[in-house]
C-alpha positions as semicolon CSV with decimal commas, in nm:
position;residue;x (nm);y (nm);z (nm)
1;M;0,005;-0,009;-0,001
2;A;0,136;0,348;-0,098
3;A;0,252;0,587;0,189
4;A;-0,050;0,796;0,127
5;G;-0,282;0,521;0,170
6;R;-0,116;0,423;0,488
7;A;-0,130;0,756;0,607
8;R;-0,504;0,786;0,527
9;V;-0,571;0,481;0,750
10;A;-0,383;0,604;1,025
11;H;-0,560;0,934;1,005
12;L;-0,906;0,770;0,991
13;L;-0,813;0,552;1,302
14;K;-0,703;0,844;1,485
15;L;-1,029;1,042;1,415
16;L;-1,216;0,742;1,578
17;Q;-1,021;0,726;1,864
18;S;-1,035;1,091;1,933
19;A;-1,418;1,113;1,887
20;S;-1,475;0,923;2,192
21;C;-1,729;1,097;2,404
22;Q;-1,696;1,092;2,784
23;C;-2,033;1,266;2,889
24;P;-2,256;1,082;3,119
25;T;-2,501;0,993;2,850
26;H;-2,276;0,799;2,616
27;S;-1,990;0,698;2,847
28;H;-2,192;0,390;3,002
29;T;-2,085;0,510;3,347
30;Y;-2,355;0,360;3,565
31;S;-2,406;0,381;3,926
32;Q;-2,279;0,108;4,170
33;A;-2,632;0,052;4,293
34;P;-2,744;-0,298;4,178
35;G;-2,947;-0,301;3,875
36;L;-2,986;0,086;3,867
37;S;-2,823;0,298;3,625
38;A;-2,723;0,668;3,685
39;S;-3,022;0,787;3,469
40;G;-3,252;0,584;3,687
41;K;-3,323;0,310;3,420
42;T;-3,302;-0,047;3,533
43;T;-3,008;-0,262;3,453
44;D;-2,977;-0,627;3,483
45;Y;-2,810;-0,757;3,800
46;A;-2,757;-1,131;3,699
47;F;-2,627;-1,344;3,408
48;E;-2,659;-1,718;3,351
49;M;-2,448;-1,957;3,139
50;A;-2,630;-2,181;2,899
51;V;-2,410;-2,440;2,703
52;S;-2,444;-2,732;2,516
53;N;-2,294;-3,074;2,652
54;I;-1,953;-3,101;2,489
55;R;-1,745;-3,408;2,416
56;Y;-1,392;-3,374;2,261
57;G;-1,178;-3,653;2,110
58;A;-1,017;-3,776;1,793
59;G;-1,272;-4,018;1,624
60;V;-1,543;-3,934;1,872
61;T;-1,806;-3,906;1,587
62;K;-1,819;-4,288;1,600
63;E;-2,032;-4,262;1,925
64;I;-2,308;-4,073;1,765
65;G;-2,511;-4,379;1,691
66;M;-2,496;-4,504;2,059
67;D;-2,597;-4,147;2,167
68;L;-2,895;-4,163;1,965
69;Q;-2,975;-4,514;2,070
70;N;-2,932;-4,392;2,439
71;M;-3,184;-4,112;2,364
72;G;-3,440;-4,346;2,228
73;A;-3,428;-4,192;1,871
74;K;-3,647;-4,379;1,604
75;N;-3,635;-4,150;1,321
76;V;-3,355;-3,903;1,273
77;C;-3,275;-3,616;1,033
78;L;-2,909;-3,586;0,933
79;V;-2,855;-3,229;0,796
80;T;-2,529;-3,144;0,583
81;D;-2,446;-2,982;0,265
82;K;-2,364;-3,157;-0,079
83;T;-1,992;-3,110;-0,048
84;L;-1,960;-3,272;0,294
85;C;-2,206;-3,559;0,181
86;Q;-1,911;-3,683;-0,012
87;L;-1,656;-3,651;0,271
88;R;-1,526;-3,843;0,559
89;P;-1,729;-3,661;0,841
90;V;-2,076;-3,741;0,704
91;R;-1,944;-4,103;0,606
92;V;-1,841;-4,171;0,971
93;A;-2,166;-4,024;1,128
94;A;-2,400;-4,226;0,878
95;D;-2,189;-4,544;0,969
96;S;-2,248;-4,494;1,319
97;L;-2,599;-4,467;1,301
98;V;-2,624;-4,775;1,054
99;K;-2,427;-4,966;1,286
100;N;-2,648;-4,894;1,583
101;G;-2,960;-4,938;1,402
102;I;-3,087;-4,576;1,379
103;H;-3,327;-4,500;1,087
104;F;-3,237;-4,170;0,938
105;K;-3,294;-3,949;0,620
106;V;-3,043;-3,708;0,482
107;Y;-3,103;-3,342;0,405
108;D;-2,826;-3,202;0,216
109;D;-2,934;-2,890;0,066
110;V;-2,789;-2,659;0,304
111;R;-2,671;-2,337;0,167
112;V;-2,360;-2,194;0,276
113;E;-2,439;-1,870;0,448
114;P;-2,802;-1,985;0,470
115;T;-3,094;-1,744;0,374
116;D;-3,461;-1,743;0,512
117;A;-3,556;-1,941;0,194
118;S;-3,291;-2,201;0,263
119;F;-3,384;-2,237;0,625
120;M;-3,746;-2,247;0,502
121;E;-3,671;-2,550;0,272
122;A;-3,499;-2,740;0,572
123;I;-3,795;-2,669;0,783
124;E;-4,045;-2,810;0,549
125;F;-3,849;-3,114;0,502
126;A;-3,834;-3,153;0,884
127;R;-4,194;-3,093;0,928
128;K;-4,271;-3,353;0,667
129;G;-4,033;-3,586;0,804
130;A;-4,191;-3,603;1,160
131;F;-3,821;-3,665;1,298
132;D;-3,756;-3,740;1,685
133;A;-3,398;-3,599;1,675
134;F;-3,153;-3,415;1,465
135;V;-2,788;-3,459;1,372
136;A;-2,594;-3,177;1,206
137;V;-2,273;-3,234;1,040
138;G;-2,098;-2,942;0,893
139;G;-1,982;-2,595;0,969
140;G;-2,211;-2,310;1,130
141;S;-2,424;-2,292;0,826
142;T;-2,533;-2,661;0,863
143;I;-2,570;-2,658;1,247
144;D;-2,765;-2,311;1,211
145;T;-3,013;-2,458;0,954
146;C;-3,048;-2,761;1,180
147;K;-3,145;-2,572;1,455
148;A;-3,422;-2,369;1,267
149;A;-3,546;-2,703;1,131
150;N;-3,570;-2,855;1,486
151;L;-3,737;-2,527;1,626
152;Y;-4,005;-2,495;1,363
153;S;-4,079;-2,850;1,317
154;S;-4,147;-2,866;1,689
155;T;-4,375;-2,578;1,666
156;P;-4,563;-2,647;1,341
157;H;-4,823;-2,360;1,347
158;S;-4,554;-2,071;1,411
159;E;-4,485;-1,835;1,146
160;F;-4,113;-1,766;1,017
161;L;-4,084;-1,439;1,190
162;D;-4,228;-1,530;1,524
163;Y;-3,860;-1,632;1,653
164;V;-3,648;-1,404;1,438
165;N;-3,475;-1,139;1,644
166;A;-3,648;-0,803;1,675
167;P;-3,666;-0,547;1,508
168;I;-3,675;-0,764;1,202
169;G;-3,891;-1,042;1,360
170;K;-4,123;-1,073;1,670
171;G;-3,844;-1,241;1,880
172;K;-4,084;-1,448;2,043
173;P;-3,954;-1,649;2,339
174;V;-3,939;-2,031;2,284
175;S;-4,182;-2,215;2,523
176;V;-4,198;-2,566;2,384
177;P;-3,965;-2,863;2,415
178;L;-3,750;-2,918;2,098
179;K;-3,616;-3,248;1,988
180;P;-3,255;-3,372;2,088
181;L;-2,999;-3,229;1,835
182;I;-2,626;-3,344;1,812
183;A;-2,397;-3,121;1,633
184;V;-2,083;-3,227;1,472
185;P;-1,888;-2,949;1,372
186;T;-1,645;-2,966;1,078
187;T;-1,495;-2,627;1,084
188;S;-1,326;-2,430;1,351
189;G;-1,502;-2,088;1,366
190;T;-1,867;-2,046;1,454
191;G;-1,882;-2,255;1,785
192;S;-2,253;-2,312;1,681
193;E;-2,239;-2,651;1,863
194;T;-2,228;-2,470;2,186
195;T;-2,470;-2,177;2,131
196;G;-2,846;-2,082;2,118
197;V;-2,805;-1,887;1,800
198;A;-2,872;-1,956;1,429
199;I;-2,791;-1,675;1,171
200;F;-2,921;-1,630;0,825
201;D;-2,951;-1,368;0,533
202;Y;-3,311;-1,224;0,518
203;E;-3,304;-1,158;0,149
204;H;-3,602;-0,911;0,155
205;L;-3,368;-0,657;0,352
206;K;-3,048;-0,795;0,223
207;V;-2,908;-0,824;0,588
208;K;-2,803;-1,100;0,819
209;T;-3,030;-1,178;1,133
210;G;-3,096;-1,458;1,322
211;I;-3,261;-1,655;1,589
212;A;-3,111;-1,622;1,952
213;S;-3,259;-1,865;2,236
214;R;-3,116;-2,103;2,481
215;A;-3,395;-2,343;2,370
216;I;-3,226;-2,408;2,024
217;K;-2,878;-2,478;2,159
218;P;-2,771;-2,834;2,070
219;T;-2,810;-3,112;2,309
220;L;-2,457;-3,241;2,237
221;G;-2,177;-3,109;2,052
222;L;-1,910;-3,385;1,932
223;I;-1,600;-3,207;1,869
224;D;-1,379;-3,434;1,660
225;P;-1,034;-3,273;1,515
226;L;-1,023;-3,534;1,265
227;H;-1,280;-3,338;1,071
228;T;-1,070;-3,051;1,057
229;L;-0,796;-3,195;0,828
230;H;-1,021;-3,159;0,518
231;M;-1,017;-2,784;0,546
232;P;-0,858;-2,583;0,277
233;D;-0,615;-2,297;0,395
234;R;-0,887;-2,000;0,329
235;V;-1,152;-2,177;0,506
236;V;-0,924;-2,223;0,803
237;A;-0,824;-1,887;0,809
238;Y;-1,177;-1,727;0,771
239;S;-1,314;-1,953;1,015
240;G;-1,034;-1,871;1,251
241;F;-1,113;-1,503;1,224
242;D;-1,448;-1,573;1,364
243;V;-1,303;-1,720;1,650
244;L;-1,081;-1,431;1,680
245;C;-1,361;-1,173;1,682
246;H;-1,596;-1,393;1,888
247;A;-1,313;-1,362;2,156
248;L;-1,245;-1,005;2,126
249;E;-1,594;-0,879;2,104
250;S;-1,720;-1,082;2,393
251;Y;-1,444;-0,983;2,618
252;T;-1,479;-0,618;2,520
253;A;-1,852;-0,600;2,528
254;L;-2,076;-0,390;2,772
255;P;-2,085;-0,566;3,105
256;Y;-2,394;-0,765;3,209
257;H;-2,494;-0,538;3,488
258;Q;-2,487;-0,222;3,236
259;R;-2,706;-0,396;2,997
260;S;-3,073;-0,260;3,007
261;P;-3,360;-0,329;3,035
262;C;-3,365;-0,576;3,342
263;P;-3,602;-0,854;3,235
264;S;-3,903;-0,866;3,440
265;N;-3,901;-1,269;3,385
266;P;-3,594;-1,479;3,339
267;I;-3,727;-1,615;3,022
268;A;-3,683;-1,264;2,880
269;R;-3,316;-1,251;2,969
270;P;-3,141;-1,261;2,632
271;A;-2,878;-1,522;2,538
272;Y;-2,654;-1,224;2,475
273;Q;-2,609;-1,068;2,817
274;G;-2,289;-0,870;2,803
275;S;-1,942;-0,950;2,933
276;N;-1,918;-1,138;3,267
277;P;-1,681;-1,324;3,477
278;I;-1,721;-1,661;3,328
279;S;-1,741;-1,598;2,949
280;D;-1,415;-1,376;3,016
281;I;-1,235;-1,679;3,115
282;W;-1,322;-1,885;2,790
283;A;-1,259;-1,562;2,569
284;V;-0,906;-1,485;2,706
285;R;-0,813;-1,852;2,662
286;A;-0,950;-1,864;2,314
287;L;-0,747;-1,565;2,227
288;H;-0,449;-1,739;2,354
289;I;-0,492;-2,043;2,138
290;V;-0,564;-1,811;1,830
291;A;-0,239;-1,648;1,906
292;K;-0,048;-1,974;1,923
293;Y;-0,203;-2,199;1,670
294;L;-0,411;-2,002;1,398
295;K;-0,122;-1,924;1,158
296;R;0,011;-2,294;1,202
297;A;-0,332;-2,427;1,136
298;I;-0,368;-2,233;0,813
299;R;-0,018;-2,293;0,663
300;N;0,013;-2,679;0,730
301;P;-0,303;-2,890;0,659
302;D;-0,132;-3,186;0,836
303;D;-0,055;-3,008;1,162
304;L;-0,307;-3,204;1,388
305;E;-0,197;-3,031;1,711
306;A;-0,285;-2,676;1,550
307;R;-0,604;-2,786;1,382
308;S;-0,719;-2,966;1,702
309;N;-0,649;-2,660;1,918
310;M;-0,842;-2,428;1,668
311;H;-1,124;-2,679;1,705
312;L;-1,102;-2,637;2,081
313;A;-1,071;-2,250;2,064
314;S;-1,387;-2,236;1,844
315;A;-1,592;-2,423;2,141
316;F;-1,431;-2,205;2,409
317;A;-1,506;-1,877;2,222
318;G;-1,860;-2,014;2,146
319;I;-1,909;-2,066;2,526
320;G;-1,788;-1,710;2,593
321;F;-1,966;-1,521;2,340
322;G;-2,273;-1,752;2,341
323;N;-2,352;-1,593;2,687
324;A;-2,186;-1,252;2,663
325;G;-2,259;-1,167;2,298
326;V;-2,054;-0,978;2,034
327;H;-2,091;-0,639;1,902
328;L;-2,009;-0,416;1,621
329;C;-1,773;-0,646;1,412
330;H;-2,053;-0,884;1,377
331;G;-2,310;-0,605;1,349
332;M;-2,129;-0,450;1,069
333;S;-2,044;-0,776;0,904
334;Y;-2,418;-0,881;0,847
335;P;-2,469;-0,608;0,570
336;I;-2,115;-0,672;0,435
337;S;-2,225;-1,040;0,379
338;G;-2,578;-0,952;0,280
339;L;-2,500;-0,685;0,013
340;V;-2,218;-0,887;-0,159
341;K;-2,206;-0,823;-0,527
342;T;-1,967;-1,073;-0,715
343;Y;-1,690;-1,140;-0,468
344;K;-1,630;-1,509;-0,424
345;A;-1,398;-1,630;-0,178
346;K;-1,129;-1,864;-0,284
347;D;-1,160;-2,237;-0,153
348;Y;-1,553;-2,208;-0,120
349;N;-1,735;-2,444;-0,346
350;V;-2,045;-2,241;-0,392
351;D;-2,256;-2,099;-0,702
352;H;-2,326;-1,781;-0,560
353;P;-2,139;-1,464;-0,465
354;L;-2,012;-1,524;-0,102
355;V;-1,828;-1,307;0,141
356;P;-1,751;-1,600;0,408
357;H;-1,864;-1,475;0,759
358;G;-1,531;-1,467;0,931
359;L;-1,383;-1,249;0,669
360;S;-1,686;-1,005;0,669
361;V;-1,619;-0,978;1,057
362;V;-1,253;-0,939;1,081
363;L;-1,222;-0,655;0,813
364;T;-1,369;-0,397;1,033
365;S;-1,193;-0,524;1,339
366;P;-0,922;-0,253;1,331
367;A;-1,147;0,033;1,319
368;V;-1,392;-0,115;1,569
369;F;-1,143;-0,175;1,839
370;T;-1,001;0,155;1,769
371;F;-1,347;0,311;1,828
372;T;-1,427;0,101;2,125
373;A;-1,095;0,121;2,335
374;A;-1,167;0,441;2,531
375;M;-1,430;0,247;2,728
376;F;-1,212;-0,037;2,854
377;P;-0,861;0,043;2,739
378;E;-0,694;-0,241;2,977
379;R;-0,880;-0,519;2,801
380;H;-0,815;-0,378;2,457
381;L;-0,429;-0,361;2,550
382;E;-0,432;-0,696;2,713
383;A;-0,586;-0,836;2,392
384;A;-0,301;-0,693;2,194
385;E;-0,033;-0,824;2,407
386;I;-0,183;-1,193;2,378
387;L;-0,195;-1,136;2,008
388;G;0,168;-1,046;2,019
389;A;0,208;-0,675;2,071
390;D;0,485;-0,531;2,306
391;I;0,282;-0,311;2,537
392;R;0,535;-0,218;2,796
393;T;0,544;0,144;2,688
394;A;0,189;0,189;2,535
395;R;-0,018;0,457;2,685
396;T;-0,382;0,374;2,800
397;Q;-0,512;0,622;2,542
398;D;-0,354;0,447;2,260
399;A;-0,504;0,122;2,335
400;G;-0,715;0,103;2,032
401;L;-0,454;0,196;1,811
402;V;-0,215;-0,056;1,948
403;L;-0,485;-0,340;1,919
404;A;-0,567;-0,210;1,550
405;D;-0,194;-0,207;1,439
406;T;-0,169;-0,561;1,608
407;L;-0,481;-0,684;1,410
408;R;-0,372;-0,534;1,076
409;K;-0,034;-0,696;1,101
410;F;-0,196;-1,031;1,190
411;L;-0,419;-1,019;0,870
412;Q;-0,150;-0,886;0,650
413;D;0,092;-1,166;0,746
414;L;-0,205;-1,415;0,644
415;D;-0,246;-1,243;0,284
416;V;-0,600;-1,135;0,380
417;D;-0,785;-0,910;0,137
418;D;-0,716;-0,524;0,179
419;G;-1,027;-0,423;0,308
420;L;-1,389;-0,371;0,202
421;A;-1,256;-0,215;-0,135
422;A;-1,105;-0,574;-0,197
423;L;-1,450;-0,721;-0,186
424;G;-1,600;-0,470;-0,428
425;Y;-1,714;-0,212;-0,201
426;S;-1,689;0,186;-0,230
427;A;-1,773;0,485;-0,062
428;A;-2,096;0,494;-0,247
429;D;-2,201;0,176;-0,059
430;I;-2,148;0,291;0,282
431;P;-2,493;0,435;0,347
432;A;-2,637;0,105;0,270
433;L;-2,378;-0,068;0,468
434;V;-2,490;0,163;0,751
435;R;-2,872;0,108;0,691
436;G;-2,811;-0,267;0,712
437;T;-2,619;-0,227;1,053
438;V;-2,870;-0,017;1,213
439;P;-3,159;-0,318;1,275
440;Q;-2,869;-0,526;1,421
441;E;-2,958;-0,366;1,773
442;R;-2,935;-0,717;1,941
443;V;-2,541;-0,695;1,893
444;T;-2,467;-0,340;1,827
445;K;-2,617;-0,227;2,181
446;L;-2,362;-0,454;2,334
447;A;-2,073;-0,261;2,208
448;P;-1,910;-0,065;2,511
449;R;-1,948;0,264;2,338
450;P;-2,270;0,363;2,163
451;Q;-2,248;0,458;1,812
452;S;-2,451;0,708;1,572
453;E;-2,501;0,673;1,200
454;E;-2,214;0,901;1,157
455;D;-1,997;0,683;1,391
456;L;-2,087;0,374;1,167
457;Y;-2,009;0,545;0,835
458;A;-1,665;0,651;0,998
459;L;-1,601;0,282;1,056
460;F;-1,701;0,161;0,726
461;E;-1,486;0,417;0,573
462;A;-1,193;0,322;0,766
463;S;-1,232;-0,030;0,682
464;M;-1,232;0,021;0,319
465;K;-0,850;-0,022;0,301
466;L;-0,661;-0,179;0,580
467;Y;-0,272;-0,181;0,492
């Protein structure tokens, strides 16, 4: 990148940093009274942890048939995609079902980066099949599709938008029991095997949204590192960036006791509650693993140690963000994916334009953490140090710039596209990207610093070029 370009990136990041507002309205400085903010509005006073049961081990997928037998399953829906259907992970799972006498049908029409339409197709299949258990073998797209199929087939009279997050959907709480769901992740990124979240593109608005409820989390996640050896390097990279941002965002999110409103009933407490002492542990550990193993996992497909550890890091970060939440990187990523024009990522076998989720998330991370660092500078500096920065002489007020610089170096070293411009976006697209971010209140309100539409515009502008 030319010197002028680097200077412009630095200038935009400094503007984001210096724009920090410390007034009582915007600083998230709340009183210490439990559940009561300085403005008199009630905030939450509790958090809870909801996590799928997890089983980890090389070859553990072969136990899935016994698990379903132990659950009393008689008619199982195995959800996957057409590529994985030809690969070892699905073969091992299906062999185990056959060996243990489990009747099953395969649904292999999962779309990578699913849409409301692709969800509905899976839901229709599940409703017609009258299944008593579900198995998902694949990445986040597959597991999320399976969660939706389980939810809506268990509530046959519900409309699609009933459980979709507000303000796009009605955001109704799930009050009926779902069928058992066993998730077998084959990528190391989404952590979907641990969470009650299912993400999709809502085509009418060209934005990503989702369903968030503890009720839809898998009954069991089988984390089998042998399944990661099939992943090409860009899939490893982009899924790994999702782990990175899950950990960074959940660790720097608004603390749970500063989130409002305080629910009048525990069923209304959101899955994404804000940073909390338990999620923090998982997020920090995931960051350490990413720092040590992600580059190795990308560069050497036979490095089982590195790929196994990234598989664990995905689950660790999932446990963290599945209860704390994410914020601006994810909120801004949804229109980046939803408004894609012609970009097709290398190593993804799809027939449609695609910005992989992890890529759409990480490209805004330098700008986002420059913007948020003023609220919790110590956490931003700690994250930078974990990722390799020397912070011994760093000033607190420079925490955002230090973390941003660390992230840019990390991405450049891995040959990541140079910002949103490399995906086909320009300044003319920023208003649409901002409009697509505004409805993502479920996550953007968990940012430690509130943001206006002007702030979002500046963040997208600063993310057009990174290096």
